[in-house]
Amino acid sequence: MVGLGLLVTGPGARVWPLTAEDEVTDGLERARTGILDTVSLVVSEAGNTATVVAGTLLACVLVLLVPRLPRWRDALFLAVAVSLQSLVFLVITEAVDRTRPDVDRLDASPPTSSYTSGHTGAATALYAGLAVLVLRRARGPWRRPVAALLLLLPLLVGLARAYRGMHHPTDVAGGLLNGGLSLLIVGRALLAGPHVPAARPARPAAGEEPLPGPVTGPAPGRTVVVFNPTLTDEAARARLRRVLEDHGHHGADFVPTTADDPGKGPTARAVREGASLVVVCGGDGTVRAVADALAGTGIPLAVVPCGTGNLLARNLGLPVRPAKALAGALGGVPHRVDLGRIEGDGMEAAHFTVMSGAGLDAAMLESTGDRAKAVLGWPAYVLAGLRELRAPRMRLTVRIDGARPLRRTARMVLVANTGKVQGGAAVVPAARPDDGLLDLMILDPHGPAGWLSALVSVLRRRPEGEHRHAGPRGSVEYFTFRRAEIRFATPQRRELDGDPVPPGRRLVAEVRPGALTVLMPVAGA
């Protein structure tokens, strides 16, 4: 920046188009009107020191307090970028001595060099920085128009400064360059660096859902049992009803699921009608549908595993025998656990309790027949998975918590709220349902050695909280995140808590900390 300034005020001053700068400032002076004078004053104030400082502080406070989780990197990015351009501006004005245009100036002339425009540089760092954050964080059709307006503001500030006779056109260009380079450098350092596993906040930020922890038990009131009739016959329901009666839950309503509604509708209706406890009896799909409807309500859920995988129950350490699981839950305490929220092209936004993914796992689930599951149980998934090992690789791009996109090939991508799958294998060992985070597993073994490395990596236990690349890149990688966006080069088969969903090219997952309240047996009881 200093070199450019010395060039502009030295040899470059005798070269076109710099020789025409005086004509531009003279022309702007002749074009002045009362209305334009007022408009330019207002626009110029958008780049004033007080305005920029106040705007930066307000924006930083908002990105720390408004989201469910504070955006420390975003706030630091904005504050450092604005500060950096100010420091560079001060160095430039000391090193490059340039007089202001020889016209009638509408503002008082500060004792600094005309090169560069401090107003323009500050406006660029602030408003273009806000545009970057809007494009990175906001969703919805309005984000691009808002970002465009924010990007237009520095240009208008620069034009206003030139109109008011305070700067030459090259001074304005220098201010734009100073602010832009500051954003580029700070953004590269803070927003596009290597991903660091997200830390769990010590306590909820303003507007954030409560983190997992002890909560009060279910209040006396209506109990609703949502059950899958294909997995819970009349005899099983009679046993569950006796357990409920023994624990003081008299007259519970048993509501069956249907092929068209696996449980979300009856649960939502129970919530509207004031249910104080919901019991779910079924497989992972039924549990997911009921949890989706209970997300954020605070109504306790008792999980009664009746399916093939029963992954949520296994990950929470619940008994797998239905009557024993219900008795343990009713005699236990409520505990808040996280949910994952996922959306994508061709699928409705929904919550999941265990895992969602694309590739090998989705293909395995699709090719496992109901008869095989009834006869073999969970080993049927393993046999189906062996048939799908030769499926082609996926090409994908993943953006984790707004960091720089990572490009990968993969056999399978898993977004995990919990780590264990059928048979008790911990495919995502560090995933916990109450840590306020989700985990991402990218599996891409090459050849027999790669599969062996991936198997060893999956089976090897890690200390709690350890997240790292496992094995050579291309075998298994793990990441933790709060929000991740995954884009596939071609449509891929996808699954949600063991249920296939329509193929697509995009998945966006984010954590909802403590969104589900589950009744947990007392340890040792």
PDB file of N, CA and C in Angstrom, residues 33 62 83 162 204 336 399 474:
ATOM      1  N   THR A  33     -25.135  19.793  -6.061  1.00  0.00           N
ATOM      2  CA  THR A  33     -26.450  20.400  -5.827  1.00  0.00           C
ATOM      3  C   THR A  33     -26.753  20.278  -4.346  1.00  0.00           C
ATOM      4  N   LEU A  62     -23.909  -8.773  18.525  1.00  0.00           N
ATOM      5  CA  LEU A  62     -25.018  -9.544  17.950  1.00  0.00           C
ATOM      6  C   LEU A  62     -24.590 -10.959  17.585  1.00  0.00           C
ATOM      7  N   SER A  83      -9.794  -3.254  12.712  1.00  0.00           N
ATOM      8  CA  SER A  83      -8.615  -2.713  13.406  1.00  0.00           C
ATOM      9  C   SER A  83      -7.383  -2.735  12.508  1.00  0.00           C
ATOM     10  N   ALA A 162     -15.179  11.538  -2.624  1.00  0.00           N
ATOM     11  CA  ALA A 162     -14.643  12.236  -3.792  1.00  0.00           C
ATOM     12  C   ALA A 162     -15.540  13.416  -4.170  1.00  0.00           C
ATOM     13  N   PRO A 204     -25.347 -21.860  28.452  1.00  0.00           N
ATOM     14  CA  PRO A 204     -26.040 -21.421  27.260  1.00  0.00           C
ATOM     15  C   PRO A 204     -25.907 -19.926  27.043  1.00  0.00           C
ATOM     16  N   ARG A 336     -31.418 -34.503  29.603  1.00  0.00           N
ATOM     17  CA  ARG A 336     -31.494 -33.885  28.284  1.00  0.00           C
ATOM     18  C   ARG A 336     -30.383 -34.406  27.391  1.00  0.00           C
ATOM     19  N   ARG A 399     -18.213 -28.472   4.277  1.00  0.00           N
ATOM     20  CA  ARG A 399     -17.858 -27.230   4.976  1.00  0.00           C
ATOM     21  C   ARG A 399     -18.279 -27.389   6.431  1.00  0.00           C
ATOM     22  N   GLY A 474      -7.797 -40.982   3.631  1.00  0.00           N
ATOM     23  CA  GLY A 474      -8.419 -41.861   2.666  1.00  0.00           C
ATOM     24  C   GLY A 474      -8.964 -43.103   3.324  1.00  0.00           C
TER      25      GLY A 474
END
